[in-house]
Tab-separated table of C-alpha atoms and ligand atoms in Angstrom:
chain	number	residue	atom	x	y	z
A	39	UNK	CA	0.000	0.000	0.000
A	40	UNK	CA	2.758	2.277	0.694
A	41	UNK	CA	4.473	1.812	-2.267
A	42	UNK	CA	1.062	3.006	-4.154
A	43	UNK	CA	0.843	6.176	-2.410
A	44	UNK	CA	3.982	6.985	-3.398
A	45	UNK	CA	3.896	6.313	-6.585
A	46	UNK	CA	4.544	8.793	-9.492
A	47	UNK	CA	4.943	8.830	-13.287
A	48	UNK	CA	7.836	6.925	-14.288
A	49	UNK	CA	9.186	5.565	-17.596
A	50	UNK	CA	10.094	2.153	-17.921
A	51	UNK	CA	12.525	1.523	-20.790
A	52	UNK	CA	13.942	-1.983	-20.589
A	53	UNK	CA	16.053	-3.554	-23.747
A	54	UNK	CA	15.523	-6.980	-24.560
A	55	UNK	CA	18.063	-9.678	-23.972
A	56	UNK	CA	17.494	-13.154	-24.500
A	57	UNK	CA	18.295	-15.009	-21.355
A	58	UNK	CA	18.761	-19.019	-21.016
A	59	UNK	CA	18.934	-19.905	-17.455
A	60	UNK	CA	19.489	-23.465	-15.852
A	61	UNK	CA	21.955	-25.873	-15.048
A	62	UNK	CA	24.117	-27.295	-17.887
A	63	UNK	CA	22.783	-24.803	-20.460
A	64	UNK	CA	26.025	-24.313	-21.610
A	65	UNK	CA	25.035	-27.226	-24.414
A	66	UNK	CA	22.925	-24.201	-25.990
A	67	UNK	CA	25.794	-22.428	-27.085
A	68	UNK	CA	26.080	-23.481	-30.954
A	69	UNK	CA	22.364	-23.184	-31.192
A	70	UNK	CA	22.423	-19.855	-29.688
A	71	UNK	CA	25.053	-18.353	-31.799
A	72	UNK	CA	23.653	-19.654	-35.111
A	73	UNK	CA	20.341	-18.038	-34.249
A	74	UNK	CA	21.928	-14.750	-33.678
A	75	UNK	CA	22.964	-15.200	-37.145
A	76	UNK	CA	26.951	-15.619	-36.848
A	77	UNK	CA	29.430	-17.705	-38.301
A	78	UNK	CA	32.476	-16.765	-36.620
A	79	UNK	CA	32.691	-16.328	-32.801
A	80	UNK	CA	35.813	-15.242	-30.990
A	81	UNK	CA	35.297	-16.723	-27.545
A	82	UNK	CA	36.646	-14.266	-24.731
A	83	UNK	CA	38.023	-15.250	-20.985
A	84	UNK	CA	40.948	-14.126	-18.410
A	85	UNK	CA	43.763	-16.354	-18.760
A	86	UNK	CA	42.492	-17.996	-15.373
A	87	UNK	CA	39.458	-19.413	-17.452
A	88	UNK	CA	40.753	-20.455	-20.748
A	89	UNK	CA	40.075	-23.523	-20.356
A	90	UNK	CA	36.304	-22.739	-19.968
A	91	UNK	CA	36.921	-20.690	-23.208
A	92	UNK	CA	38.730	-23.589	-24.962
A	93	UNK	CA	35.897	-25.662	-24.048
A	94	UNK	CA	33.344	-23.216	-25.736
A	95	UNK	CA	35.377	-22.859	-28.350
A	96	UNK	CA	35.029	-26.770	-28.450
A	97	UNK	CA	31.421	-26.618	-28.562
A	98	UNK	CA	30.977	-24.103	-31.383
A	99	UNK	CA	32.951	-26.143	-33.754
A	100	UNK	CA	33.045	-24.847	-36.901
A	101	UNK	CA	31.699	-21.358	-35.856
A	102	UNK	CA	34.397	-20.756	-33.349
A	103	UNK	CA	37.371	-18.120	-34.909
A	104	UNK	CA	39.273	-18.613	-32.330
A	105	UNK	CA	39.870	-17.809	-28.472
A	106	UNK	CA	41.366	-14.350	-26.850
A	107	UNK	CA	41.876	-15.505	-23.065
A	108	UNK	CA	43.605	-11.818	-22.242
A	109	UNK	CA	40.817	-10.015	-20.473
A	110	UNK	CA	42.112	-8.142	-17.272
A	111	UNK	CA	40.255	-6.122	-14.880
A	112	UNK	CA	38.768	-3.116	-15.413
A	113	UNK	CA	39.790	-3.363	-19.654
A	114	UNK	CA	43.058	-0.942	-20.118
A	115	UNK	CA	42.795	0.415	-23.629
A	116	UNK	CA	46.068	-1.329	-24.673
A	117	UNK	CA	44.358	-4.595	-24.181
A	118	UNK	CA	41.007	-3.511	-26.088
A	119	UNK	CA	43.077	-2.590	-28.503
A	120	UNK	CA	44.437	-5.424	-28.905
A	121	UNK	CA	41.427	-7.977	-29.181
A	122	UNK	CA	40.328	-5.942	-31.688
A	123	UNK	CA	42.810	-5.877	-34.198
A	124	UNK	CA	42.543	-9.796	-33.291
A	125	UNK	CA	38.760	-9.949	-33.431
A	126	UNK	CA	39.247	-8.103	-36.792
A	127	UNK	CA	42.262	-10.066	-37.839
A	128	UNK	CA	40.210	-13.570	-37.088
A	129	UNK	CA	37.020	-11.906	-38.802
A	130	UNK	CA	35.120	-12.656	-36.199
A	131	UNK	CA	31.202	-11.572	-36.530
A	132	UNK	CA	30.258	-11.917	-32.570
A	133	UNK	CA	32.015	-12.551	-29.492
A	134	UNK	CA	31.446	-14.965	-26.721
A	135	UNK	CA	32.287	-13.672	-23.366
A	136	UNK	CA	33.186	-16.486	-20.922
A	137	UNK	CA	34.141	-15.060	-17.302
A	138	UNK	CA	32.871	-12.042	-15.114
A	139	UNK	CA	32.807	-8.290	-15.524
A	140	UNK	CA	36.549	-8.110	-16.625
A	141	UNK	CA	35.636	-10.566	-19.702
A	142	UNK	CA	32.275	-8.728	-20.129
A	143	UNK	CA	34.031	-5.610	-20.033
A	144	UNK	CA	36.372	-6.668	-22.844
A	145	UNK	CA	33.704	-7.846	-25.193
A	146	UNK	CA	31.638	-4.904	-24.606
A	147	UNK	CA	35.148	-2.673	-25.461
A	148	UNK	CA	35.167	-4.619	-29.047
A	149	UNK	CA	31.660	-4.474	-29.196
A	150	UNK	CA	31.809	-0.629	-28.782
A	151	UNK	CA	33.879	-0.108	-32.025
A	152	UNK	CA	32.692	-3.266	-34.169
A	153	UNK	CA	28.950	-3.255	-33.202
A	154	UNK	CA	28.776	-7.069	-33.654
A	155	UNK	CA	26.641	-8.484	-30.895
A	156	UNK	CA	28.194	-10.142	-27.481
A	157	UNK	CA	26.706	-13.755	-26.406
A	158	UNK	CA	27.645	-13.636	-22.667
A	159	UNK	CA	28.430	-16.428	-20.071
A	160	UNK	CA	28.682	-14.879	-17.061
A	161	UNK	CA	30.975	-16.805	-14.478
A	162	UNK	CA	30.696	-14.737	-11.380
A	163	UNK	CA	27.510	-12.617	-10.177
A	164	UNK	CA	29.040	-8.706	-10.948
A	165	UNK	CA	26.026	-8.469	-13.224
A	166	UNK	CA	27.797	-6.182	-16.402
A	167	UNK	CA	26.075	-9.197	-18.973
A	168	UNK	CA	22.834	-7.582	-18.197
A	169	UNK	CA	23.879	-3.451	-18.300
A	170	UNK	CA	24.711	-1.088	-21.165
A	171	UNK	CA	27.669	0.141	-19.501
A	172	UNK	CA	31.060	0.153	-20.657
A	173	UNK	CA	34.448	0.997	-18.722
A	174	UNK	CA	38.100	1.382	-20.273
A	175	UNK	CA	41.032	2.559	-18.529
A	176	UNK	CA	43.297	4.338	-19.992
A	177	UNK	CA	46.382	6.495	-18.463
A	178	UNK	CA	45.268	4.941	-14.887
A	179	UNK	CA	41.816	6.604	-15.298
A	180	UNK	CA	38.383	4.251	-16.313
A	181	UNK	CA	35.886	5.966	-18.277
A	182	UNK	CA	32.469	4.458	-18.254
A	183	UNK	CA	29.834	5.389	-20.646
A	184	UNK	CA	26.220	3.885	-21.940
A	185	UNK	CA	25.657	2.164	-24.905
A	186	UNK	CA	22.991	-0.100	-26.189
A	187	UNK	CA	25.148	-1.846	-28.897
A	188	UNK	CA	27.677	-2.874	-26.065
A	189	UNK	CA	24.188	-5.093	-24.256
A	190	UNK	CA	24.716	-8.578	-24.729
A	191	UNK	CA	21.940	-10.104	-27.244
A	192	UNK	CA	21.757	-13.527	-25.785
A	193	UNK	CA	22.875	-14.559	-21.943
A	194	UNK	CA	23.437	-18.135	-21.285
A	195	UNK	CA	23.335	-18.381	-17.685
A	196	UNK	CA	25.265	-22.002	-16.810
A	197	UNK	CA	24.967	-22.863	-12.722
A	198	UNK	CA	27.440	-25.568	-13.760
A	199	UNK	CA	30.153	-22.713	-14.478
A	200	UNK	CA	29.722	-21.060	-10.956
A	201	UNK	CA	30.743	-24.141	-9.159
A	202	UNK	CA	34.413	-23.457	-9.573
A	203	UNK	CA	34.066	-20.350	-8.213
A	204	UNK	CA	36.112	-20.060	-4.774
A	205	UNK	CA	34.239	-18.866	-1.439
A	206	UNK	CA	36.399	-16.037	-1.405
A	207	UNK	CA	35.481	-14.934	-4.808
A	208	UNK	CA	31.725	-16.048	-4.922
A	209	UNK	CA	31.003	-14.791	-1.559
A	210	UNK	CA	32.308	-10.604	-2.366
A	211	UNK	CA	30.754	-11.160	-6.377
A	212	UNK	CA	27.670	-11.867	-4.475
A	213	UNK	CA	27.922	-8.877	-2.238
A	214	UNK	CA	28.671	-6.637	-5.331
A	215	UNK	CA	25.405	-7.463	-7.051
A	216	UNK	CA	23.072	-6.702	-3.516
A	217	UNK	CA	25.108	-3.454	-4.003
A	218	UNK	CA	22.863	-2.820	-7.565
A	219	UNK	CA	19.778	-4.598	-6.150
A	220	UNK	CA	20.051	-2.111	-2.608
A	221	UNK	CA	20.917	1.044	-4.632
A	222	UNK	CA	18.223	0.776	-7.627
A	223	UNK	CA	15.308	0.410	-5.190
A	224	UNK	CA	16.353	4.381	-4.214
A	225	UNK	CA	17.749	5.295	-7.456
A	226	UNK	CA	16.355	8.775	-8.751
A	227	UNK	CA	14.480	7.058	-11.923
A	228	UNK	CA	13.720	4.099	-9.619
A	229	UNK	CA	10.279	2.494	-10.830
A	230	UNK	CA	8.295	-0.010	-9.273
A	231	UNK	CA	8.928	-3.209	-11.342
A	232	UNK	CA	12.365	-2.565	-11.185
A	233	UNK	CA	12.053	-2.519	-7.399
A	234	UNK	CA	10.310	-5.964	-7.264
A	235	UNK	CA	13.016	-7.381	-8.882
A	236	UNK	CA	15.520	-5.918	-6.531
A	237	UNK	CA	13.466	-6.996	-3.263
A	238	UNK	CA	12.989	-10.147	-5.087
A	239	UNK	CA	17.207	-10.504	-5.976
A	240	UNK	CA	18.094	-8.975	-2.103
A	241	UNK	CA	16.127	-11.959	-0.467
A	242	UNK	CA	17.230	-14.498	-3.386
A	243	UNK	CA	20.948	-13.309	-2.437
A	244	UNK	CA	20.787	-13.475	1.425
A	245	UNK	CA	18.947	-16.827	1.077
A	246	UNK	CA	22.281	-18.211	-0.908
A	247	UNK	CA	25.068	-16.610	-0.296
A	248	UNK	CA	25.518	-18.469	3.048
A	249	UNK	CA	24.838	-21.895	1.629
A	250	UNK	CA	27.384	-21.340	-1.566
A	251	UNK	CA	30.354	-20.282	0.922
A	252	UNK	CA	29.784	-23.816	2.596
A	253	UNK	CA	28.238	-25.967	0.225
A	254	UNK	CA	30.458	-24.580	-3.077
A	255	UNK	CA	28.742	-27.685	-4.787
A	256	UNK	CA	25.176	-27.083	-3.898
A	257	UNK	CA	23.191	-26.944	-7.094
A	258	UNK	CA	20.405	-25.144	-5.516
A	259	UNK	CA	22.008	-22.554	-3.589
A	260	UNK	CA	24.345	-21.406	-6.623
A	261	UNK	CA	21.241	-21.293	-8.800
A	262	UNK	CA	19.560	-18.945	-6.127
A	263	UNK	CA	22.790	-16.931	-6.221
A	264	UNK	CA	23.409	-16.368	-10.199
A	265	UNK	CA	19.617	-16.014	-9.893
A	266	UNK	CA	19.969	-12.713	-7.457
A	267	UNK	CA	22.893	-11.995	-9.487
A	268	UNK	CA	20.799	-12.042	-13.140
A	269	UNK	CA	18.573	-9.476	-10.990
A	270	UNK	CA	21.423	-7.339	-9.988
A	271	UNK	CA	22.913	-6.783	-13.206
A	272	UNK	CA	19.300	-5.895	-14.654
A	273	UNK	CA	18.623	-4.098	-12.124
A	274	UNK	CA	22.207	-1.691	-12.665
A	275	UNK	CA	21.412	-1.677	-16.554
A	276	UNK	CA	17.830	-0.285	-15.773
A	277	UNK	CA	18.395	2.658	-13.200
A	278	UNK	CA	20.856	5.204	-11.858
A	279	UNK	CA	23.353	4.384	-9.138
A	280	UNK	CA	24.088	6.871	-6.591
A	281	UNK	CA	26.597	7.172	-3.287
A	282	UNK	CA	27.365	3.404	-3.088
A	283	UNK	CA	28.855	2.889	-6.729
A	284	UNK	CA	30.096	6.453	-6.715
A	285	UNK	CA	32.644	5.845	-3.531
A	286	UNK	CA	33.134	2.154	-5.062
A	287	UNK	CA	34.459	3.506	-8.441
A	288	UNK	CA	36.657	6.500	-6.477
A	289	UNK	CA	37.963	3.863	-4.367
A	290	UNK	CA	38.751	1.461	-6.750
A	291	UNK	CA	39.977	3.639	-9.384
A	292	UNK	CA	42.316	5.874	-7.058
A	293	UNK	CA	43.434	3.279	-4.483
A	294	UNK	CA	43.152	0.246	-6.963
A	295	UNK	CA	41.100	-1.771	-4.332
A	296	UNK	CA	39.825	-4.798	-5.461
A	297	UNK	CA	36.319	-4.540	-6.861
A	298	UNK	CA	33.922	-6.575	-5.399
A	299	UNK	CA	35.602	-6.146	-1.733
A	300	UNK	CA	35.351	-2.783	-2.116
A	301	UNK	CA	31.553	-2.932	-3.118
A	302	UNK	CA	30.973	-5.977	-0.087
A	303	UNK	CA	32.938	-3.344	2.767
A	304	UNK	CA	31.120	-0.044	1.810
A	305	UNK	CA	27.447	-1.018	1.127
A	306	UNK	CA	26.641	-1.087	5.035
A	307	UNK	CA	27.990	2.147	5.467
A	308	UNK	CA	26.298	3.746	2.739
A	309	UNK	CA	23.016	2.307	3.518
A	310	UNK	CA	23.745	3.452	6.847
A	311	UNK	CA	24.435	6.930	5.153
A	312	UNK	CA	20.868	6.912	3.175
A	313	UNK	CA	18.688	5.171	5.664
A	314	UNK	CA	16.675	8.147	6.895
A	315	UNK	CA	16.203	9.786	3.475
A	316	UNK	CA	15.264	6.628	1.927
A	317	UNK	CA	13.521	4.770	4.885
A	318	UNK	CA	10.908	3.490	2.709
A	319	UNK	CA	12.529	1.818	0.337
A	320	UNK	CA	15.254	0.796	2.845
A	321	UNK	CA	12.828	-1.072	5.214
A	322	UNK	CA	11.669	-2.853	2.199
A	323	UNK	CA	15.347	-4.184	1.804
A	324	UNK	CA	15.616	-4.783	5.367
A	325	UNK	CA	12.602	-7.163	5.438
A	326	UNK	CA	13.790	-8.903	2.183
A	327	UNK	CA	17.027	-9.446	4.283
A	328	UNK	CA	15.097	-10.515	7.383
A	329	UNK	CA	16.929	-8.006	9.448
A	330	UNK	CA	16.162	-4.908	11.764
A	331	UNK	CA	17.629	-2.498	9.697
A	332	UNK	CA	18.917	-2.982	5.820
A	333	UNK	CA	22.610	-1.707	6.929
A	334	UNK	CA	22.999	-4.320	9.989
A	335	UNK	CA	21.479	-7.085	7.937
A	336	UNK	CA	24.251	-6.104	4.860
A	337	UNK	CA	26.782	-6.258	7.284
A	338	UNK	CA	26.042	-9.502	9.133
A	339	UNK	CA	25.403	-11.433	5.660
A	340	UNK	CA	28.895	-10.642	4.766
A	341	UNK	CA	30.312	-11.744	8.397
A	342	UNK	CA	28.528	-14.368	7.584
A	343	UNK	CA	30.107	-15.649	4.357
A	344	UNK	CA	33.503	-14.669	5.611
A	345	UNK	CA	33.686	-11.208	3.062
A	346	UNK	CA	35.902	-8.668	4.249
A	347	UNK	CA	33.912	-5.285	5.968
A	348	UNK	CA	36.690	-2.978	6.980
A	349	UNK	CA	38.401	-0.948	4.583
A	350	UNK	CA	42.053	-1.326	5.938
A	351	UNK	CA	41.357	-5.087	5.303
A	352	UNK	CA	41.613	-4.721	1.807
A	353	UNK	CA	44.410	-2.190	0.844
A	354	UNK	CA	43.349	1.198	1.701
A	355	UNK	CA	45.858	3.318	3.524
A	356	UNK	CA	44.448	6.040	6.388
A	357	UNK	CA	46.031	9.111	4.952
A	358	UNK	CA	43.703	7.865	1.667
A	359	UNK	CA	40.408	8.675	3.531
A	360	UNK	CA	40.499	12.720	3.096
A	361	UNK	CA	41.475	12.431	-0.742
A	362	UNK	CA	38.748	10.041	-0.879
A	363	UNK	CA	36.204	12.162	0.375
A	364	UNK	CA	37.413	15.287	-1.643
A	365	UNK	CA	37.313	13.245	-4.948
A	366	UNK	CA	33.640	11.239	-4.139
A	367	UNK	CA	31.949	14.943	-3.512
A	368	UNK	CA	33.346	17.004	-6.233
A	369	UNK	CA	31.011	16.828	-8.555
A	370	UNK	CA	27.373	16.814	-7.401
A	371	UNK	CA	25.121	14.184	-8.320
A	372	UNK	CA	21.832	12.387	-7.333
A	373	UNK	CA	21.634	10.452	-3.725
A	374	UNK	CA	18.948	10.159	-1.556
A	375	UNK	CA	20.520	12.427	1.177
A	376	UNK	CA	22.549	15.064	0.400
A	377	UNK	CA	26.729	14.439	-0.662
A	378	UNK	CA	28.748	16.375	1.699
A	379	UNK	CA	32.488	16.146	2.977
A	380	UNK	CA	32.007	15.619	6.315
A	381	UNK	CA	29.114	12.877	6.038
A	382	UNK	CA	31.419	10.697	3.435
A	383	UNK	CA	34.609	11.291	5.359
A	384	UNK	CA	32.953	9.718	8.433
A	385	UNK	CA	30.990	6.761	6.371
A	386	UNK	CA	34.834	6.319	5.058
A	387	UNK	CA	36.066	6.207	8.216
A	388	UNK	CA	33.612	3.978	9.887
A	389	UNK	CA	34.209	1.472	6.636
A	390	UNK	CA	37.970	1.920	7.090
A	391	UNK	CA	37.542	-0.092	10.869
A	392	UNK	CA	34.639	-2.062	9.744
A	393	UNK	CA	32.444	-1.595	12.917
A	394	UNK	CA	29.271	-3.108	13.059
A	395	UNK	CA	26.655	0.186	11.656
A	396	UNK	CA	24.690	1.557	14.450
B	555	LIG	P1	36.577	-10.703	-12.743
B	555	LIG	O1	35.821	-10.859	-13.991
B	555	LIG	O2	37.819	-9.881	-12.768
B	555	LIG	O3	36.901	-12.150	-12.159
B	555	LIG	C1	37.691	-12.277	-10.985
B	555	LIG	C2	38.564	-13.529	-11.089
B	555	LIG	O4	37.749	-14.670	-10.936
B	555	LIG	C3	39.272	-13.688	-12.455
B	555	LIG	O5	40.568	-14.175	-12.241
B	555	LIG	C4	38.424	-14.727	-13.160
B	555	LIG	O6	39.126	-15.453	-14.116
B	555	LIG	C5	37.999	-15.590	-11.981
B	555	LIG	N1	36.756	-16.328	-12.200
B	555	LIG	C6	35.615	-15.848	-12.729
B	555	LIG	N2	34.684	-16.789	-12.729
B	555	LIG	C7	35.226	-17.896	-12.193
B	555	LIG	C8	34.755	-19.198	-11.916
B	555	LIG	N3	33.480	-19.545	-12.142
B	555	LIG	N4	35.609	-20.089	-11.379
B	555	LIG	C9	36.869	-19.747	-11.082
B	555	LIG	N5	37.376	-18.517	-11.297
B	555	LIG	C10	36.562	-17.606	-11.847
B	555	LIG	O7	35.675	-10.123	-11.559
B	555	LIG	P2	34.207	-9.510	-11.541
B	555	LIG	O8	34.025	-9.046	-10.155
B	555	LIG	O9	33.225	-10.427	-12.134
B	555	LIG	O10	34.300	-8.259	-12.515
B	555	LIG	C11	34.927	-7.064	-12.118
B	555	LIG	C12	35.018	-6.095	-13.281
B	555	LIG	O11	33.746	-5.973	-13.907
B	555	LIG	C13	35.417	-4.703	-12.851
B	555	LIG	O12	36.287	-4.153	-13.808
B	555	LIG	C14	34.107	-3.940	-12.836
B	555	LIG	O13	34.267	-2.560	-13.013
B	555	LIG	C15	33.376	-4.606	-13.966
B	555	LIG	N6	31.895	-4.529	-13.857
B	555	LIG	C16	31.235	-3.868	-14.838
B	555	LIG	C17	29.858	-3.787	-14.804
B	555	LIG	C18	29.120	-3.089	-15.910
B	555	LIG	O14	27.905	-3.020	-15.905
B	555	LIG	N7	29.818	-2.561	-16.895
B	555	LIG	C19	29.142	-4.384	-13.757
B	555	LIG	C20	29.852	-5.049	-12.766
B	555	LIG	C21	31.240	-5.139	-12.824
């Protein structure tokens, strides 16, 4: 009821992307590249997962061109630069991400230039199969920008693949996509089937997340989890991000903290930060979490599956926290309360010890 009375125009805009979910899907890849209408796919992973790739490759027969296992984190121009001349070289006419955001992120930097479509087969749960959004680095700075031709046309979700990811991985990944689930419910263009899907992926997520950190082979739990994570990444594509993602990409491009740590320690503290400006939408996370309050239930899921929640945990140094706070205010932008220096120094600072959010 509450949600109706505050309900206002909104415009819901939603590209379509052909998703296959399940367990052993992955035997729909030839089928699923033909019908996108491509001969020649260049199959993408880190160098960790070329053997996943090789296997794809494997699978596509005749339509593979080839695999490129030299995706790196957060794609620096040198290395989109060059998979394409190889994508080009190979005349490749689609590519076939295997891996998480870093592989994404690589197809989506061909993608960006070529405008050949991207079959995705996401391995972790950072979501970027499902979003627009593109990042390369280049000179030590990441530019992101929006672009429909860089969504992935077809999304073979394969719970099989996930199994091989570690606890310590699986358990942060997770944490990173209840960052887009917690921040799209207050986003500034939130809309309300957007924020089902985000209640629906927060309780999906805190359900399984516990059970895949102990039970790496449960079949059910790691469904539940790519499940929450299919809803995070739509969920990110659909609607802006505010304070959360805005600190995450300061942090992690100034500091070079690891990604989805960063995400996993700062969400509690933001949510902390936001609570009383967005109490509505943050009580509906809470409940979907089972907890008191939606910061204190964050925080406990990730003691819970062993994630890291203090900031000096994970590389940042003290004397960062200022130049942190200057660089995450400068330029205004949307968040339920107000940006200001003092407010994000302290949220940084009560991240940096990891104490439990009042
Ligand atoms: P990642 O892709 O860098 O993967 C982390 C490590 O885990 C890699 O070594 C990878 O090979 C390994 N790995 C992945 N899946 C595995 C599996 N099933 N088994 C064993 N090992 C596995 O990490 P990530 O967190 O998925 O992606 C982070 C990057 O994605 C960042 O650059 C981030 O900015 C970007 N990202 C972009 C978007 C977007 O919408 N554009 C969204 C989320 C993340």
């Amino acid at each position: 009821m509450a949600t109706i009375e505050r309900m206002q125009g909104f415009v819901y805009d939603q590209p379509a992307t052909r998703v296959i979910f399940g367990v052993g899907t992955l035997e729909r890849l030839a089928e699923e590249v033909k019908r996108l209408g491509a001969k020649r796919a260049l199959v993408l992973a880190t160098p960790e997962q070329r053997k996943d790739a090789e296997d794809a490759s494997r699978r596509l027969g005749e339509m593979s061109a080839g695999v490129y296992a030299e995706a790196v984190m957060h794609v620096p121009i040198e290395t989109a630069r060059k998979a394409r001349e190889e994508a080009a070289r190979l005349g490749a006419d689609c590519y076939v991400a295997v891996g998480g955001g870093s592989t994404v992120g690589l197809g989506k930097a061909i993608a960006l230039e070529s405008g050949l479509p991207i079959l995705a087969v996401p391995t972790t749960y950072a979501g970027s199969e499902m979003t627009p959004i593109y990042g390369i680095t280049e000179a030590g700075v990441k530019k992101t920008g929006k672009d429909r031709k860089v969504l992935p046309k077809t999304v073979i979700y394969d719970v099989n693949l996930t199994l091989s990811l570690p606890a310590k991985i699986a358990g942060p990944s997770g944490m990173n996509a209840m960052a887009h689930l917690v921040e799209g419910l207050y986003a500034q263009d939130a809309n309300p089937i957007i924020s089902l899907l985000a209640v629906e992926g927060i309780r999906t997520l805190a359900v399984s997340l516990p059970v895949v950190v102990k039970e790496p082979q449960n079949l059910v739990a790691r469904s539940g989890a790519l499940y929450g994570a299919w809803l995070g990444g739509t969920v990110l594509g659909a609607v802006g991000m505010a304070l959360h993602h805005k600190l995450c990409h300061t942090l992690g491009g100034s500091f070079n903290l690891p990604h989805a740590e960063v995400h996993t320690v700062i969400l509690p503290y933001a949510t902390a930060y936001n609570q009383q400006a967005a109490a509505q939408e943050l009580n509906r996370a809470a409940e979907a979490l089972g907890a008191k309050s939606a910061a204190q239930g964050i925080y406990d899921l990730s003691v819970k599956i062993g994630a890291p929640v203090a900031l000096q945990d994970i590389g940042m140094p003290f004397d960062g926290l200022d130049r942190a706070a200057e660089i995450a205010t400068q330029n205004p932008y949307y968040n339920p309360r107000p940006v200001d220096y003092t407010g994000v120094r302290q949220l940084l600072e009560d991240a940096y010890y990891g104490k439990r959010p009042a």
